[in-house]
PDB file of C-alpha atoms in Angstrom:
ATOM      1  CA  MET A 452      -0.865  24.044   2.587  1.00 38.00           C
ATOM      2  CA  THR A 453      -4.539  24.745   2.069  1.00 37.00           C
ATOM      3  CA  SER A 454      -6.753  21.814   2.984  1.00 37.00           C
ATOM      4  CA  PHE A 455      -9.674  21.213   0.648  1.00 38.00           C
ATOM      5  CA  ARG A 456     -12.951  19.714   1.796  1.00 38.00           C
ATOM      6  CA  PRO A 457     -15.186  18.098  -0.818  1.00 40.00           C
ATOM      7  CA  ALA A 458     -18.615  19.598  -1.406  1.00 38.00           C
ATOM      8  CA  ALA A 459     -21.178  17.738   0.653  1.00 34.00           C
ATOM      9  CA  ASN A 460     -23.137  16.520  -2.353  1.00 34.00           C
ATOM     10  CA  LEU A 461     -20.218  15.904  -4.698  1.00 35.00           C
ATOM     11  CA  PHE A 462     -18.905  12.579  -3.428  1.00 35.00           C
ATOM     12  CA  ARG A 463     -21.638  11.039  -1.329  1.00 34.00           C
ATOM     13  CA  LEU A 464     -19.947   7.669  -0.828  1.00 37.00           C
ATOM     14  CA  ASN A 465     -20.648   5.378   2.091  1.00 37.00           C
ATOM     15  CA  ARG A 466     -18.012   5.314   4.792  1.00 34.00           C
ATOM     16  CA  HIS A 467     -16.820   1.743   4.860  1.00 38.00           C
ATOM     17  CA  ASP A 468     -16.189  -0.659   7.703  1.00 35.00           C
ATOM     18  CA  ALA A 469     -13.992  -3.749   7.429  1.00 35.00           C
ATOM     19  CA  ASN A 470     -16.639  -5.665   5.507  1.00 39.00           C
ATOM     20  CA  SER A 471     -17.495  -2.972   2.952  1.00 39.00           C
ATOM     21  CA  ALA A 472     -14.041  -1.571   2.305  1.00 39.00           C
ATOM     22  CA  GLY A 473     -13.680  -3.543  -0.918  1.00 43.00           C
ATOM     23  CA  VAL A 474     -16.505  -1.752  -2.697  1.00 40.00           C
ATOM     24  CA  ALA A 475     -14.522  -1.371  -5.920  1.00 38.00           C
ATOM     25  CA  LEU A 476     -13.759  -5.089  -6.091  1.00 46.00           C
ATOM     26  CA  SER A 477     -17.152  -6.237  -4.848  1.00 41.00           C
ATOM     27  CA  SER A 478     -18.866  -4.146  -7.519  1.00 40.00           C
ATOM     28  CA  ARG A 479     -17.074  -6.371 -10.055  1.00 43.00           C
ATOM     29  CA  GLY A 480     -18.062  -9.539  -8.208  1.00 38.00           C
ATOM     30  CA  LEU A 481     -14.525 -10.203  -7.047  1.00 40.00           C
ATOM     31  CA  ILE A 482     -14.941 -10.255  -3.261  1.00 38.00           C
ATOM     32  CA  THR A 483     -16.349 -13.364  -1.630  1.00 35.00           C
ATOM     33  CA  GLU A 484     -16.841 -14.506   1.934  1.00 33.00           C
ATOM     34  CA  ALA A 485     -13.931 -16.891   1.492  1.00 32.00           C
ATOM     35  CA  GLN A 486     -11.636 -13.911   1.072  1.00 38.00           C
ATOM     36  CA  ALA A 487     -11.791 -12.781   4.690  1.00 34.00           C
ATOM     37  CA  THR A 488      -8.132 -13.737   5.026  1.00 36.00           C
ATOM     38  CA  LEU A 489      -7.231 -10.973   2.586  1.00 41.00           C
ATOM     39  CA  ARG A 490      -7.953  -8.518   5.348  1.00 39.00           C
ATOM     40  CA  GLY A 491      -5.059 -10.062   7.370  1.00 40.00           C
ATOM     41  CA  GLY A 492      -2.390  -7.882   8.861  1.00 39.00           C
ATOM     42  CA  SER A 493      -2.537  -5.956  12.086  1.00 39.00           C
ATOM     43  CA  GLU A 494      -5.341  -3.591  12.951  1.00 42.00           C
ATOM     44  CA  GLU A 495      -2.769  -0.828  13.160  1.00 45.00           C
ATOM     45  CA  GLY A 496      -1.799  -1.452   9.538  1.00 45.00           C
ATOM     46  CA  GLY A 497       1.933  -2.057   9.936  1.00 51.00           C
ATOM     47  CA  ALA A 498       5.106  -0.377  11.025  1.00 61.00           C
ATOM     48  CA  CYS A 499       6.097   3.265  10.908  1.00 87.00           C
ATOM     49  CA  LEU A 500       8.902   4.009   8.431  1.00 94.00           C
ATOM     50  CA  GLN A 501      11.184   7.000   9.009  1.00 95.00           C
ATOM     51  CA  PHE A 502      13.905   8.638   6.944  1.00 97.00           C
ATOM     52  CA  HIS A 503      16.209  10.870   9.001  1.00 96.00           C
ATOM     53  CA  GLU A 504      18.399  13.260   6.937  1.00 96.00           C
ATOM     54  CA  VAL A 505      19.152  10.451   4.490  1.00 97.00           C
ATOM     55  CA  SER A 506      21.635  10.981   1.661  1.00 96.00           C
ATOM     56  CA  LYS A 507      22.782   8.409  -0.884  1.00 96.00           C
ATOM     57  CA  THR A 508      25.775   8.615  -3.198  1.00 95.00           C
ATOM     58  CA  PHE A 509      26.666   5.953  -5.753  1.00 94.00           C
ATOM     59  CA  ALA A 510      30.207   5.420  -7.009  1.00 91.00           C
ATOM     60  CA  THR A 511      30.476   5.237 -10.802  1.00 90.00           C
ATOM     61  CA  ARG A 512      33.303   5.184 -13.351  1.00 91.00           C
ATOM     62  CA  ASP A 513      32.598   8.865 -14.028  1.00 89.00           C
ATOM     63  CA  GLY A 514      32.690   9.834 -10.380  1.00 90.00           C
ATOM     64  CA  PRO A 515      30.147   9.925  -7.556  1.00 91.00           C
ATOM     65  CA  VAL A 516      26.455  10.342  -8.340  1.00 92.00           C
ATOM     66  CA  HIS A 517      24.438  12.027  -5.597  1.00 93.00           C
ATOM     67  CA  ALA A 518      20.996  10.409  -5.749  1.00 94.00           C
ATOM     68  CA  LEU A 519      19.495  11.764  -2.501  1.00 96.00           C
ATOM     69  CA  ASP A 520      20.378  14.787  -0.415  1.00 95.00           C
ATOM     70  CA  ALA A 521      19.336  14.887   3.251  1.00 95.00           C
ATOM     71  CA  ILE A 522      15.712  13.784   2.906  1.00 96.00           C
ATOM     72  CA  SER A 523      13.490  13.335   5.943  1.00 96.00           C
ATOM     73  CA  PHE A 524       9.935  12.025   6.065  1.00 95.00           C
ATOM     74  CA  GLU A 525       7.779   9.580   7.976  1.00 94.00           C
ATOM     75  CA  SER A 526       5.299   7.022   6.676  1.00 93.00           C
ATOM     76  CA  GLN A 527       2.604   6.301   9.229  1.00 90.00           C
ATOM     77  CA  ALA A 528       1.115   2.876   9.902  1.00 91.00           C
ATOM     78  CA  GLY A 529      -1.684   2.088   7.476  1.00 92.00           C
ATOM     79  CA  GLU A 530      -0.910   5.105   5.295  1.00 95.00           C
ATOM     80  CA  PHE A 531      -0.806   5.189   1.505  1.00 96.00           C
ATOM     81  CA  LEU A 532       2.181   7.423   0.800  1.00 97.00           C
ATOM     82  CA  SER A 533       3.370   8.267  -2.711  1.00 97.00           C
ATOM     83  CA  ILE A 534       6.822   9.494  -3.715  1.00 97.00           C
ATOM     84  CA  LEU A 535       6.389  11.628  -6.845  1.00 96.00           C
ATOM     85  CA  GLY A 536       9.109  13.228  -8.927  1.00 93.00           C
ATOM     86  CA  PRO A 537      10.948  13.390 -12.251  1.00 91.00           C
ATOM     87  CA  SER A 538      13.245  10.709 -13.599  1.00 88.00           C
ATOM     88  CA  GLY A 539      16.565  10.570 -11.797  1.00 88.00           C
ATOM     89  CA  CYS A 540      15.357  12.247  -8.595  1.00 91.00           C
ATOM     90  CA  GLY A 541      16.028   9.179  -6.435  1.00 92.00           C
ATOM     91  CA  LYS A 542      12.501   7.765  -6.130  1.00 93.00           C
ATOM     92  CA  SER A 543      13.574   4.165  -6.666  1.00 92.00           C
ATOM     93  CA  THR A 544      16.549   4.723  -4.370  1.00 95.00           C
ATOM     94  CA  VAL A 545      14.073   5.619  -1.616  1.00 96.00           C
ATOM     95  CA  MET A 546      12.328   2.283  -2.146  1.00 94.00           C
ATOM     96  CA  LEU A 547      15.570   0.308  -2.077  1.00 95.00           C
ATOM     97  CA  LEU A 548      16.556   2.044   1.155  1.00 96.00           C
ATOM     98  CA  ALA A 549      13.121   1.352   2.686  1.00 96.00           C
ATOM     99  CA  ALA A 550      13.505  -2.326   1.765  1.00 95.00           C
ATOM    100  CA  GLY A 551      16.966  -2.542   3.319  1.00 95.00           C
ATOM    101  CA  LEU A 552      18.450  -3.570  -0.045  1.00 95.00           C
ATOM    102  CA  ILE A 553      20.981  -0.728   0.077  1.00 95.00           C
ATOM    103  CA  ALA A 554      22.371   1.343   2.940  1.00 96.00           C
ATOM    104  CA  PRO A 555      22.319   5.157   3.192  1.00 96.00           C
ATOM    105  CA  SER A 556      25.561   7.065   2.735  1.00 96.00           C
ATOM    106  CA  ARG A 557      24.472   9.393   5.533  1.00 96.00           C
ATOM    107  CA  GLY A 558      21.504   9.535   7.867  1.00 96.00           C
ATOM    108  CA  ARG A 559      19.270   6.744   9.154  1.00 96.00           C
ATOM    109  CA  VAL A 560      16.323   4.742   7.860  1.00 96.00           C
ATOM    110  CA  THR A 561      14.273   3.222  10.673  1.00 95.00           C
ATOM    111  CA  VAL A 562      11.142   1.147  11.237  1.00 92.00           C
ATOM    112  CA  ASP A 563       9.504   1.846  14.569  1.00 89.00           C
ATOM    113  CA  LYS A 564      12.706   3.690  15.552  1.00 88.00           C
ATOM    114  CA  ARG A 565      14.895   0.638  14.855  1.00 92.00           C
ATOM    115  CA  ALA A 566      17.542   1.100  12.195  1.00 94.00           C
ATOM    116  CA  ILE A 567      17.235  -0.997   9.042  1.00 94.00           C
ATOM    117  CA  THR A 568      20.553  -2.822   8.755  1.00 92.00           C
ATOM    118  CA  LYS A 569      19.670  -5.731   6.436  1.00 93.00           C
ATOM    119  CA  PRO A 570      17.081  -6.675   3.798  1.00 93.00           C
ATOM    120  CA  ARG A 571      13.584  -6.691   5.285  1.00 92.00           C
ATOM    121  CA  THR A 572      11.480  -9.848   5.227  1.00 89.00           C
ATOM    122  CA  ASP A 573       8.291  -8.251   6.565  1.00 89.00           C
ATOM    123  CA  ILE A 574       7.475  -6.438   3.312  1.00 92.00           C
ATOM    124  CA  GLY A 575       6.059  -7.100  -0.124  1.00 93.00           C
ATOM    125  CA  ILE A 576       7.692  -5.532  -3.194  1.00 94.00           C
ATOM    126  CA  VAL A 577       6.214  -4.872  -6.631  1.00 94.00           C
ATOM    127  CA  PHE A 578       8.632  -3.690  -9.319  1.00 90.00           C
ATOM    128  CA  GLN A 579       8.081  -1.908 -12.650  1.00 88.00           C
ATOM    129  CA  SER A 580       8.382  -5.263 -14.408  1.00 90.00           C
ATOM    130  CA  PRO A 581       6.338  -8.234 -13.121  1.00 92.00           C
ATOM    131  CA  VAL A 582       9.500 -10.424 -12.967  1.00 91.00           C
ATOM    132  CA  LEU A 583       7.547 -13.672 -13.335  1.00 94.00           C
ATOM    133  CA  LEU A 584       9.156 -17.056 -13.940  1.00 94.00           C
ATOM    134  CA  GLU A 585       8.109 -18.030 -17.457  1.00 96.00           C
ATOM    135  CA  TRP A 586       8.071 -21.777 -16.692  1.00 96.00           C
ATOM    136  CA  ARG A 587       5.638 -21.393 -13.779  1.00 96.00           C
ATOM    137  CA  THR A 588       1.901 -20.836 -14.051  1.00 96.00           C
ATOM    138  CA  ALA A 589       0.211 -17.774 -12.572  1.00 96.00           C
ATOM    139  CA  ILE A 590      -0.694 -19.544  -9.346  1.00 96.00           C
ATOM    140  CA  ALA A 591       2.746 -21.168  -9.123  1.00 96.00           C
ATOM    141  CA  ASN A 592       4.361 -17.735  -9.458  1.00 96.00           C
ATOM    142  CA  VAL A 593       2.176 -16.429  -6.625  1.00 95.00           C
ATOM    143  CA  LYS A 594       3.046 -19.433  -4.451  1.00 94.00           C
ATOM    144  CA  LEU A 595       6.773 -18.912  -4.997  1.00 91.00           C
ATOM    145  CA  GLN A 596       6.658 -16.547  -2.022  1.00 85.00           C
ATOM    146  CA  ALA A 597       5.006 -19.236   0.101  1.00 90.00           C
ATOM    147  CA  GLU A 598       7.601 -21.829  -0.877  1.00 91.00           C
ATOM    148  CA  ALA A 599      10.467 -19.514   0.021  1.00 89.00           C
ATOM    149  CA  ARG A 600       8.879 -18.856   3.421  1.00 90.00           C
ATOM    150  CA  LYS A 601       7.934 -22.527   3.957  1.00 89.00           C
ATOM    151  CA  MET A 602       4.261 -21.708   4.452  1.00 89.00           C
ATOM    152  CA  ASP A 603       1.736 -24.524   4.850  1.00 90.00           C
ATOM    153  CA  ALA A 604       1.098 -25.738   1.291  1.00 92.00           C
ATOM    154  CA  PRO A 605      -2.722 -26.240   1.424  1.00 92.00           C
ATOM    155  CA  THR A 606      -3.178 -22.879   3.145  1.00 93.00           C
ATOM    156  CA  ALA A 607      -0.906 -21.207   0.618  1.00 93.00           C
ATOM    157  CA  ASP A 608      -2.882 -22.692  -2.273  1.00 94.00           C
ATOM    158  CA  ILE A 609      -6.164 -21.343  -0.881  1.00 94.00           C
ATOM    159  CA  ARG A 610      -4.688 -17.911  -0.296  1.00 94.00           C
ATOM    160  CA  ALA A 611      -3.077 -17.754  -3.748  1.00 95.00           C
ATOM    161  CA  ARG A 612      -6.407 -18.565  -5.405  1.00 95.00           C
ATOM    162  CA  GLU A 613      -8.227 -15.974  -3.295  1.00 93.00           C
ATOM    163  CA  LEU A 614      -5.702 -13.301  -4.229  1.00 92.00           C
ATOM    164  CA  LEU A 615      -5.921 -14.112  -7.928  1.00 94.00           C
ATOM    165  CA  HIS A 616      -9.729 -14.071  -7.763  1.00 92.00           C
ATOM    166  CA  ALA A 617      -9.621 -10.727  -5.952  1.00 88.00           C
ATOM    167  CA  VAL A 618      -7.761  -9.072  -8.831  1.00 89.00           C
ATOM    168  CA  GLY A 619      -9.981 -10.550 -11.548  1.00 89.00           C
ATOM    169  CA  LEU A 620      -7.838 -13.549 -12.527  1.00 93.00           C
ATOM    170  CA  LYS A 621     -10.256 -16.346 -11.660  1.00 94.00           C
ATOM    171  CA  GLY A 622      -9.893 -18.936 -14.393  1.00 94.00           C
ATOM    172  CA  PHE A 623      -6.340 -17.859 -15.237  1.00 96.00           C
ATOM    173  CA  GLU A 624      -4.600 -19.733 -12.424  1.00 96.00           C
ATOM    174  CA  GLN A 625      -2.986 -22.298 -14.756  1.00 96.00           C
ATOM    175  CA  LYS A 626      -1.977 -19.839 -17.475  1.00 96.00           C
ATOM    176  CA  TYR A 627       1.700 -19.185 -18.106  1.00 97.00           C
ATOM    177  CA  PRO A 628       3.070 -15.609 -18.251  1.00 96.00           C
ATOM    178  CA  ASN A 629       3.279 -15.650 -22.054  1.00 95.00           C
ATOM    179  CA  GLU A 630      -0.454 -16.383 -22.117  1.00 96.00           C
ATOM    180  CA  LEU A 631      -1.293 -13.304 -20.026  1.00 95.00           C
ATOM    181  CA  SER A 632      -1.542  -9.637 -20.953  1.00 93.00           C
ATOM    182  CA  GLY A 633       0.784  -7.071 -19.392  1.00 91.00           C
ATOM    183  CA  GLY A 634      -1.879  -6.010 -16.912  1.00 92.00           C
ATOM    184  CA  MET A 635      -2.590  -9.616 -15.940  1.00 94.00           C
ATOM    185  CA  ARG A 636       1.096 -10.283 -15.359  1.00 95.00           C
ATOM    186  CA  GLN A 637       1.350  -7.246 -13.091  1.00 94.00           C
ATOM    187  CA  ARG A 638      -1.714  -8.462 -11.158  1.00 93.00           C
ATOM    188  CA  VAL A 639       0.074 -11.774 -10.581  1.00 95.00           C
ATOM    189  CA  SER A 640       3.095  -9.824  -9.330  1.00 95.00           C
ATOM    190  CA  ILE A 641       0.923  -7.904  -6.856  1.00 94.00           C
ATOM    191  CA  CYS A 642      -0.623 -11.154  -5.608  1.00 94.00           C
ATOM    192  CA  ARG A 643       2.828 -12.643  -5.085  1.00 94.00           C
ATOM    193  CA  ALA A 644       3.848  -9.601  -3.026  1.00 94.00           C
ATOM    194  CA  LEU A 645       0.747  -9.978  -0.826  1.00 93.00           C
ATOM    195  CA  MET A 646       1.026 -13.743  -0.389  1.00 92.00           C
ATOM    196  CA  HIS A 647       2.554 -13.579   3.099  1.00 90.00           C
ATOM    197  CA  GLN A 648       0.225 -10.779   4.273  1.00 89.00           C
ATOM    198  CA  PRO A 649       2.941  -8.135   4.710  1.00 90.00           C
ATOM    199  CA  GLU A 650       2.278  -5.105   6.836  1.00 89.00           C
ATOM    200  CA  TYR A 651       4.211  -2.908   4.397  1.00 92.00           C
ATOM    201  CA  LEU A 652       3.985  -2.908   0.599  1.00 95.00           C
ATOM    202  CA  LEU A 653       6.623  -1.177  -1.550  1.00 96.00           C
ATOM    203  CA  MET A 654       5.686  -0.445  -5.179  1.00 96.00           C
ATOM    204  CA  ASP A 655       8.151   0.979  -7.721  1.00 94.00           C
ATOM    205  CA  GLU A 656       6.156   2.506 -10.614  1.00 93.00           C
ATOM    206  CA  PRO A 657       4.196  -0.745 -11.027  1.00 92.00           C
ATOM    207  CA  PHE A 658       1.815   0.568 -13.705  1.00 91.00           C
ATOM    208  CA  SER A 659       4.203   2.662 -15.806  1.00 88.00           C
ATOM    209  CA  ALA A 660       4.369   0.207 -18.720  1.00 84.00           C
ATOM    210  CA  LEU A 661       0.607  -0.354 -19.025  1.00 88.00           C
ATOM    211  CA  ASP A 662      -1.944   1.226 -21.335  1.00 89.00           C
ATOM    212  CA  SER A 663      -4.158   3.887 -19.787  1.00 90.00           C
ATOM    213  CA  LEU A 664      -7.322   1.756 -19.439  1.00 91.00           C
ATOM    214  CA  THR A 665      -5.476  -1.155 -17.827  1.00 90.00           C
ATOM    215  CA  ARG A 666      -3.641   1.304 -15.601  1.00 92.00           C
ATOM    216  CA  ASP A 667      -6.919   2.876 -14.438  1.00 93.00           C
ATOM    217  CA  GLN A 668      -8.357  -0.526 -13.554  1.00 91.00           C
ATOM    218  CA  LEU A 669      -5.270  -1.584 -11.624  1.00 92.00           C
ATOM    219  CA  VAL A 670      -5.313   1.702  -9.713  1.00 94.00           C
ATOM    220  CA  ILE A 671      -8.911   0.955  -8.674  1.00 93.00           C
ATOM    221  CA  ASP A 672      -8.023  -2.643  -7.775  1.00 90.00           C
ATOM    222  CA  LEU A 673      -5.023  -1.528  -5.719  1.00 93.00           C
ATOM    223  CA  GLN A 674      -7.137   0.979  -3.798  1.00 93.00           C
ATOM    224  CA  ALA A 675      -9.683  -1.745  -3.026  1.00 90.00           C
ATOM    225  CA  LEU A 676      -7.027  -4.183  -1.795  1.00 89.00           C
ATOM    226  CA  TRP A 677      -5.503  -1.460   0.373  1.00 92.00           C
ATOM    227  CA  LEU A 678      -8.907  -0.599   1.851  1.00 91.00           C
ATOM    228  CA  LEU A 679      -9.446  -4.273   2.674  1.00 86.00           C
ATOM    229  CA  ARG A 680      -6.128  -4.726   4.455  1.00 82.00           C
ATOM    230  CA  LYS A 681      -5.094  -1.175   5.483  1.00 83.00           C
ATOM    231  CA  MET A 682      -1.446  -2.110   5.071  1.00 90.00           C
ATOM    232  CA  SER A 683       1.137   0.634   4.768  1.00 94.00           C
ATOM    233  CA  VAL A 684       2.047   1.405   1.145  1.00 96.00           C
ATOM    234  CA  LEU A 685       5.042   3.296  -0.217  1.00 97.00           C
ATOM    235  CA  PHE A 686       4.190   3.977  -3.852  1.00 97.00           C
ATOM    236  CA  ILE A 687       6.781   5.308  -6.304  1.00 96.00           C
ATOM    237  CA  THR A 688       5.392   7.128  -9.350  1.00 95.00           C
ATOM    238  CA  HIS A 689       5.961   9.941 -11.828  1.00 92.00           C
ATOM    239  CA  ASN A 690       2.224  10.272 -12.568  1.00 94.00           C
ATOM    240  CA  ILE A 691       0.554  13.222 -10.813  1.00 96.00           C
ATOM    241  CA  SER A 692      -3.037  12.013 -11.204  1.00 96.00           C
ATOM    242  CA  GLU A 693      -2.153   8.509 -10.025  1.00 96.00           C
ATOM    243  CA  ALA A 694      -0.428   9.871  -6.919  1.00 97.00           C
ATOM    244  CA  VAL A 695      -3.312  12.177  -5.969  1.00 97.00           C
ATOM    245  CA  PHE A 696      -5.941   9.495  -6.587  1.00 97.00           C
ATOM    246  CA  LEU A 697      -4.301   6.784  -4.482  1.00 97.00           C
ATOM    247  CA  SER A 698      -2.577   8.657  -1.686  1.00 97.00           C
ATOM    248  CA  ASP A 699      -3.164   9.986   1.784  1.00 97.00           C
ATOM    249  CA  ARG A 700      -0.038  12.109   1.277  1.00 97.00           C
ATOM    250  CA  VAL A 701       2.182  12.843  -1.703  1.00 97.00           C
ATOM    251  CA  VAL A 702       5.891  13.551  -1.205  1.00 97.00           C
ATOM    252  CA  VAL A 703       7.078  15.652  -4.160  1.00 96.00           C
ATOM    253  CA  MET A 704      10.782  15.418  -4.933  1.00 95.00           C
ATOM    254  CA  SER A 705      13.009  17.885  -6.742  1.00 92.00           C
ATOM    255  CA  PRO A 706      15.237  17.215  -9.749  1.00 89.00           C
ATOM    256  CA  PRO A 707      18.525  15.466  -8.869  1.00 88.00           C
ATOM    257  CA  PRO A 708      20.059  15.320  -6.423  1.00 88.00           C
ATOM    258  CA  GLY A 709      16.734  14.290  -4.916  1.00 92.00           C
ATOM    259  CA  ARG A 710      15.394  16.501  -2.155  1.00 94.00           C
ATOM    260  CA  ILE A 711      11.899  16.737  -0.716  1.00 96.00           C
ATOM    261  CA  ASP A 712      10.313  19.811  -2.212  1.00 94.00           C
ATOM    262  CA  ARG A 713       6.870  19.651  -0.624  1.00 95.00           C
ATOM    263  CA  ILE A 714       4.471  17.192   1.021  1.00 96.00           C
ATOM    264  CA  PHE A 715       0.782  17.381   0.102  1.00 97.00           C
ATOM    265  CA  ASN A 716      -1.950  16.056   2.382  1.00 97.00           C
ATOM    266  CA  ILE A 717      -4.682  14.667   0.110  1.00 97.00           C
ATOM    267  CA  ASP A 718      -7.973  15.333   1.889  1.00 96.00           C
ATOM    268  CA  LEU A 719     -10.393  13.474  -0.405  1.00 96.00           C
ATOM    269  CA  PRO A 720     -12.975  10.880   0.680  1.00 95.00           C
ATOM    270  CA  ARG A 721     -12.596   7.157   0.090  1.00 93.00           C
ATOM    271  CA  PRO A 722     -13.308   4.959  -1.701  1.00 93.00           C
ATOM    272  CA  ARG A 723     -12.346   7.165  -4.627  1.00 95.00           C
ATOM    273  CA  ARG A 724     -13.993   6.736  -8.028  1.00 95.00           C
ATOM    274  CA  LEU A 725     -12.430   7.546 -11.390  1.00 95.00           C
ATOM    275  CA  ALA A 726     -14.972  10.340 -11.911  1.00 95.00           C
ATOM    276  CA  MET A 727     -13.380  12.139  -8.961  1.00 96.00           C
ATOM    277  CA  ARG A 728     -10.468  13.105 -11.207  1.00 96.00           C
ATOM    278  CA  ALA A 729     -12.702  15.739 -12.837  1.00 96.00           C
ATOM    279  CA  ALA A 730     -13.757  17.272  -9.501  1.00 96.00           C
ATOM    280  CA  PRO A 731     -12.505  20.754  -8.498  1.00 96.00           C
ATOM    281  CA  GLU A 732     -10.816  19.472  -5.335  1.00 96.00           C
ATOM    282  CA  PHE A 733      -8.896  16.812  -7.223  1.00 97.00           C
ATOM    283  CA  LEU A 734      -7.878  19.240  -9.951  1.00 97.00           C
ATOM    284  CA  GLU A 735      -6.704  21.722  -7.324  1.00 97.00           C
ATOM    285  CA  TYR A 736      -4.267  19.202  -5.849  1.00 97.00           C
ATOM    286  CA  SER A 737      -3.058  18.119  -9.292  1.00 97.00           C
ATOM    287  CA  GLY A 738      -2.687  21.733 -10.388  1.00 96.00           C
ATOM    288  CA  GLN A 739      -0.630  22.688  -7.343  1.00 96.00           C
ATOM    289  CA  ILE A 740       1.774  19.815  -7.982  1.00 96.00           C
ATOM    290  CA  MET A 741       2.019  20.680 -11.669  1.00 94.00           C
ATOM    291  CA  ASP A 742       2.679  24.327 -10.821  1.00 93.00           C
ATOM    292  CA  LEU A 743       5.490  23.188  -8.541  1.00 94.00           C
ATOM    293  CA  PHE A 744       7.058  21.155 -11.346  1.00 93.00           C
ATOM    294  CA  LEU A 745       6.741  24.119 -13.717  1.00 92.00           C
ATOM    295  CA  ALA A 746       8.391  26.412 -11.178  1.00 90.00           C
ATOM    296  CA  ARG A 747      11.292  23.980 -10.743  1.00 87.00           C
ATOM    297  CA  GLY A 748      11.785  23.495 -14.479  1.00 85.00           C
ATOM    298  CA  VAL A 749      10.739  19.846 -14.383  1.00 86.00           C
ATOM    299  CA  LEU A 750       8.001  20.773 -16.883  1.00 84.00           C
ATOM    300  CA  ARG A 751       8.474  23.483 -19.528  1.00 83.00           C
ATOM    301  CA  GLU A 752       5.770  24.990 -21.679  1.00 79.00           C
ATOM    302  CA  SER A 753       7.715  27.550 -23.749  1.00 71.00           C
ATOM    303  CA  SER A 754       8.325  27.043 -27.459  1.00 54.00           C
ATOM    304  CA  GLN A 755      12.013  27.675 -26.778  1.00 54.00           C
ATOM    305  CA  SER A 756      12.240  24.480 -24.684  1.00 52.00           C
ATOM    306  CA  VAL A 757      10.817  22.498 -27.631  1.00 52.00           C
ATOM    307  CA  ALA A 758      13.366  23.999 -30.014  1.00 52.00           C
ATOM    308  CA  GLN A 759      16.185  23.111 -27.649  1.00 53.00           C
TER     309      GLN A 759
END
């Protein structure tokens, strides 16, 4: 694949160190000195996840459904890796396998070359729906993770408040889910997933139900949190622009049964700004992925396809 280098004067953004990595959050006044613990995690950014010729078949009343067919890829420590593909291609199945919530029918899923044989406790998970407990406040929902792990209560309270402040929810700690917007509820969900400072974060289309403006802001906030902590992220999405903007690499999957069609290395500087989406380099990546979907019939532009 052709590697694209940005024009020297197009994105002249400062290269960040550990203290300046949160430029997107700090520009909104959301990063404070007290939030040093958000950087947590190991300097290496977490474990290496590997899929080795993994297939998954589900038994149904109508017969077996082949969700994945012999996929192989590796997610490096500290990498932001997106899995992009059409509905039904097995994207969410990949996440469940990575979490150890289901087992492969064939092949192996490993972390640092050790097979995953049970649900992982070293990860954070963010689902499409926030899945908040309606009778608990925002901060109590975040601290649910700490209670389950028997973390020190005063420390957990400080960390929960810092996380909520970091995503723009200062002042909303005591609000209940029905008093929060959809974007706010998803921010609470992200904070809950980060409560125990996981080295690996799994996200299953977390912004798919949000309006475009809220989605853009959460994409920026997620990038800033990732730059602060450099944890490994496996991000499931069907949005091309979102995948290109956030990722170091994008794994493009074929229509079902899910196979890996192509892996794109996204060579764009960080931190990335929303204006970058109009840049030639960004559009080139997005266009190549769209062309791939058109070639595979995932997208159709003919009037005949509309009539059908």
